[in-house]
Amino acid sequence: MIPLQPPRRLIDVQIDGETVRVPEGATILDACRAAGKDVPTLCYGDTLTPKNACRVCVVEVEGARTLAPACSRKAEAGMKVGTGTERARHSRKVVLELLGSSVDLSTTPRAAEWTAEYGADPARFGADAATVAQPAKVDNDLYVRDYSKCILCYKCVDACGDQWQNTFAIAVAGRGFDATISTEFDAPLTDSACVYCGNCVEVCPTGALSFRTEFDMRAEGTWDESRQSETTTVCSYCGVGCNLTLHVQDNKIVKVTSPHDNPVTKGNLCVKGRFGYGYV
Amino acid sequence: MDIRFRDAEPSEEERAAVDAVLGPPASGWEGGARSAADLRFAARSEPRRDLLLPALHAVNDRVGWISEGALDYVCRRLTVPPAEAYGVATFYSLFSLSPRPKRVLHVCTDLACQAKGGQRLRDQVEQRLGPPGGSWQESPCLGLCERAPAALALEAGRPPRAEVYAPADADEMARTPADAVAGAPSPDGGGPHLDVPGDAPAVAAVPQAGQDGLVLLRRAGRVDPGSLDDYRATGGYLALRRAFELGPAGVIREVLDSGLVGRGGAAFPTGRKWDATARQPDHPHYLVCNADESEPGTFKDRVLMENDPYALVEAMTVAAYATGCPKGYLYLRGEYPRAAARLRHAIATARARGLLGTDILGKGFSFDIELRLGAGAYLCGEETAIFNSIEGYRGEPRSKPPFPVEKGLFGKPTVVNNVETLVNVLPILERGAPVYAEAEPKLFCVSGAVERPGVYELTFGATLRELLELAGTTGTPRAVLLGGAAGAFVTDLDIPLTFEGTRNAGATLGSGVVLVLDDTVDLKRLILRIAAFFRDESCGQCVPCRVGTVRQEEALHRLSRRVSHEDLLLLREVGRTMRDASICGLGQTAWNAVESAIDRLGVYE
Ligand SMILES: Cc1cc2nc3c(=O)[nH]c(=O)nc-3n(C[C@H](O)[C@H](O)[C@H](O)COP(=O)(O)O)c2cc1C
Ligand code: SF4
Ligand code: SF4
Ligand code: SF4
Ligand code: FES
């Protein structure tokens, strides 16, 4: 049962000159979406408190000194927002270039599309530009951490920590360009507090965290999303009744996700639902 | 919370260092000896996470580095997940997570030192002590710019020791480690250690010391900074008495009327900040004194705290009274051992005499100050990063809004003020706002190519030329870096040193830095150092700054070899994005000085 929300006041916001009405407390991104604008996002997660770290969603708010992150800035009555101004587009372009030149975005959905749309050219920083390239961490049979694809969006940390799982197996370590997602003293996952719920894999926007099956199939060149079908079903292990989406390729389950709009689990599962499909 | 600890055990020394800060463990669950009672134990969860930084300091300061066992023990004691504590420990450059010598020499390679032969010093140290990373390391600005080039030796032990070398001499520094290790054991406990070997008298940092008419620097070199009686004999605690007469609202009115504007760099009206905090219905309110002072070229707060520590204690008490704060945190950068000793002493003696604690001066007002030491992170001076640092999280800035006056330290309304800002409140109350405003004092940190570097007090409205006449330039001046690494180069000496005057000239007063460069200074190298500084100090949270500062530095390296239009364009585009889209002031200002060097000094033409 979903409790009724208390009624919320509505406010008017101008998005690119068009007035939209959103509930008080909504973000600029909510307002943009209500106005039908496609604002790119990477670190924003529909089930998490936004960290506004990637800055690809920046918009221009009239009267503000700097650009605002649409995903987390609250809309205010009378606010005038420009989503496609030269200033906003410029920052998005450069942010995509900065990311594209330092991180492997090959498995990030929509990255290529936005790079083209904003005319971003990550190669302009030259062949010697520093990157976060490093070997993938394959230290258990369930999932792989390939931090050369990590944009440091903090989503996995939030999902593992106080926002969902309360396990706190991983955190950001180091500072600046050297910052990485890490267990304590960079220990293998098998020595860490990880309980293999895979909720971090669920929220990762870049494929830096992936199922071992997906990682291996990509390495072999057999991963093919066009041949995959998705079936949503109910987990059969315990009485909670979590929804599972089975991704099947060639009659084999290749990974398991969970619908984020499920009001009970919001995309989260435990180790059995996520990885315990061997018997199917 | 479901936390898993590792099985690494702390050494006896590490355990003792942690227990010295946290007290002995209450049960086996906290890493103490197991008892029968531990089997019938209901877990409590007192939030003590804010003691994480002090506990990490305790280990690092006693042993020299933080082992897995020590980190695990700290985590058990404070119920902090080890991965998070590791993330916090690796955020600070004064901590080491791998074994290293007890004594580490920090050699400043920052702007003022570079202008005074810092690179040569660095090379000499490397020749004698080998590559950096072991017994010595390069350091960002140590805040000793008036005596550049500077170095600071920090030696772990009980108690930890510090030694200042400024101006530094490589022979002397290279000789000392062996001597110090072999030397007599240092006294443990005992009376107050107010001095740090190698430190200089007040006049070395305050060329005007002893002159009449000074306001903020009136006691520098004239009174014993360790004596509360001296302080009271020279007008100390008159402002607090006046505050009690006026009442909190009256104090805020005076500060509003004085027009006092924050001296920490952002130039926000102090009265408005106080007023907004005082009005918040949510309680408790907190006061944070920002004594992190890590902007390269800045040392005014250090000089104030070292020479007049009671003034800061009194000013914080006044601020707390006005804004309704029962507790204040004094967040001091970890590289200021002398200021730490003097403030610790001042706080303790003030408390012993009823000037801090409950019922101050019998007026029914209670307030106390806790000194917190940073551990090597410029960013922790950003007002919201300080909160995270104090609370035991990584010192990453928070997004604003909400602003600190609404949700600050521990989520409560918080006033954050710079040291110099707070100290200005004393003359405002002593003289009254109109008299104060007639000749509003401002401190400047003058370093580089001048005869008498140091902290100067002027009244607003003096020009840069007048300031430089006091300090006496040497060589042929080429440019002045105003406002520090986040500021801008200027060449016009007739700029009035006011917030507006500098803004009109496309510069900023920032934290009061006036770094004078003569034509012997290698500007390209200086700019590279600025870029490296921002790249090093970026917290890494947001992309424009995390990657942008790296790309800026790379382009500057290429430009210093060969000028190209593509690289200049690239710098402008990345710079504009850092300014527009970064979360905090670090990324937003990382391009200022570089841009002004290109546009005004034509370095790459
Ligand atoms: C990266 C960064 C570092 C800062 N460092 C300091 C500092 O060391 N000391 C300081 O007083 N303010 C510093 N500030 C400014 C503070 O955020 C804040 O504006 C100031 O402490 C407010 O005090 P005031 O109003 O008295 O100036 C820094 C800001 C940024 C963005
Ligand atoms: S699998 Fe679960 S426990 Fe492990 S790191 Fe990811 S979210 Fe945390
Ligand atoms: S691993 Fe994925 S979820 Fe975690 S910070 Fe990196 S990109 Fe984000
Ligand atoms: S601008 Fe730089 S220092 Fe500030 S939050 Fe972003 S990455 Fe961190
Ligand atoms: S102490 Fe070296 S630049 Fe400030």
Coordinates of C-alpha atoms in Angstrom, one line a residue, chain B residues 208 213-216 258-270 300 418 420-421 424 427-428 433 435-444 456-464 466-467 470 482 494-503 508-514:
Chain B
Q208 CA 54.8 47.8 12.0
G213 CA 47.5 53.7 16.0
L214 CA 47.3 50.0 15.0
V215 CA 44.0 48.4 15.6
L216 CA 44.1 44.7 14.8
S258 CA 29.9 49.0 11.1
G259 CA 29.5 47.6 7.5
L260 CA 32.0 44.8 8.4
V261 CA 32.5 42.5 5.4
G262 CA 34.1 39.1 5.8
R263 CA 37.8 38.9 5.4
G264 CA 38.0 35.2 4.4
G265 CA 37.7 35.9 0.6
A266 CA 34.1 35.9 -0.3
A267 CA 33.4 39.4 1.2
F268 CA 30.0 38.7 2.6
P269 CA 28.5 41.3 5.1
T270 CA 29.1 39.8 8.6
K300 CA 47.6 37.1 8.4
N418 CA 37.4 34.1 9.2
E420 CA 40.5 38.5 10.9
T421 CA 36.7 39.1 10.5
N424 CA 37.4 43.2 13.9
P427 CA 37.2 47.4 18.0
I428 CA 33.6 47.7 16.6
A433 CA 30.4 51.3 14.8
V435 CA 34.2 55.5 14.9
Y436 CA 35.3 52.1 13.7
A437 CA 33.9 52.7 10.2
E438 CA 35.7 56.0 9.8
A439 CA 39.0 54.2 9.7
E440 CA 38.3 50.5 9.0
P441 CA 41.4 48.4 9.3
K442 CA 42.5 45.8 6.8
L443 CA 45.4 43.3 6.9
F444 CA 47.6 42.6 3.9
Y456 CA 50.6 45.2 7.3
E457 CA 47.6 47.0 8.7
L458 CA 46.2 49.8 6.6
T459 CA 42.9 51.5 6.5
F460 CA 40.6 50.8 3.6
G461 CA 41.3 53.2 0.7
A462 CA 45.1 53.1 0.7
T463 CA 46.5 52.2 -2.7
L464 CA 48.7 49.3 -3.6
E466 CA 51.2 53.2 -0.6
L467 CA 51.4 49.6 0.7
L470 CA 55.8 50.8 3.4
L482 CA 46.5 40.1 -5.6
D494 CA 47.3 52.9 -8.1
I495 CA 44.5 50.4 -7.5
P496 CA 42.7 51.4 -4.2
L497 CA 42.8 48.4 -1.8
T498 CA 39.1 48.2 -1.3
F499 CA 36.6 45.5 -2.2
E500 CA 35.2 47.8 -5.0
G501 CA 38.5 49.2 -6.1
T502 CA 40.0 45.8 -6.8
R503 CA 36.8 44.5 -8.3
T508 CA 39.9 40.8 -5.8
L509 CA 41.2 41.5 -2.3
G510 CA 40.6 37.8 -1.6
S511 CA 42.4 36.9 1.6
G512 CA 44.7 40.0 1.4
V513 CA 47.6 38.5 -0.5
V514 CA 50.0 41.0 -2.1

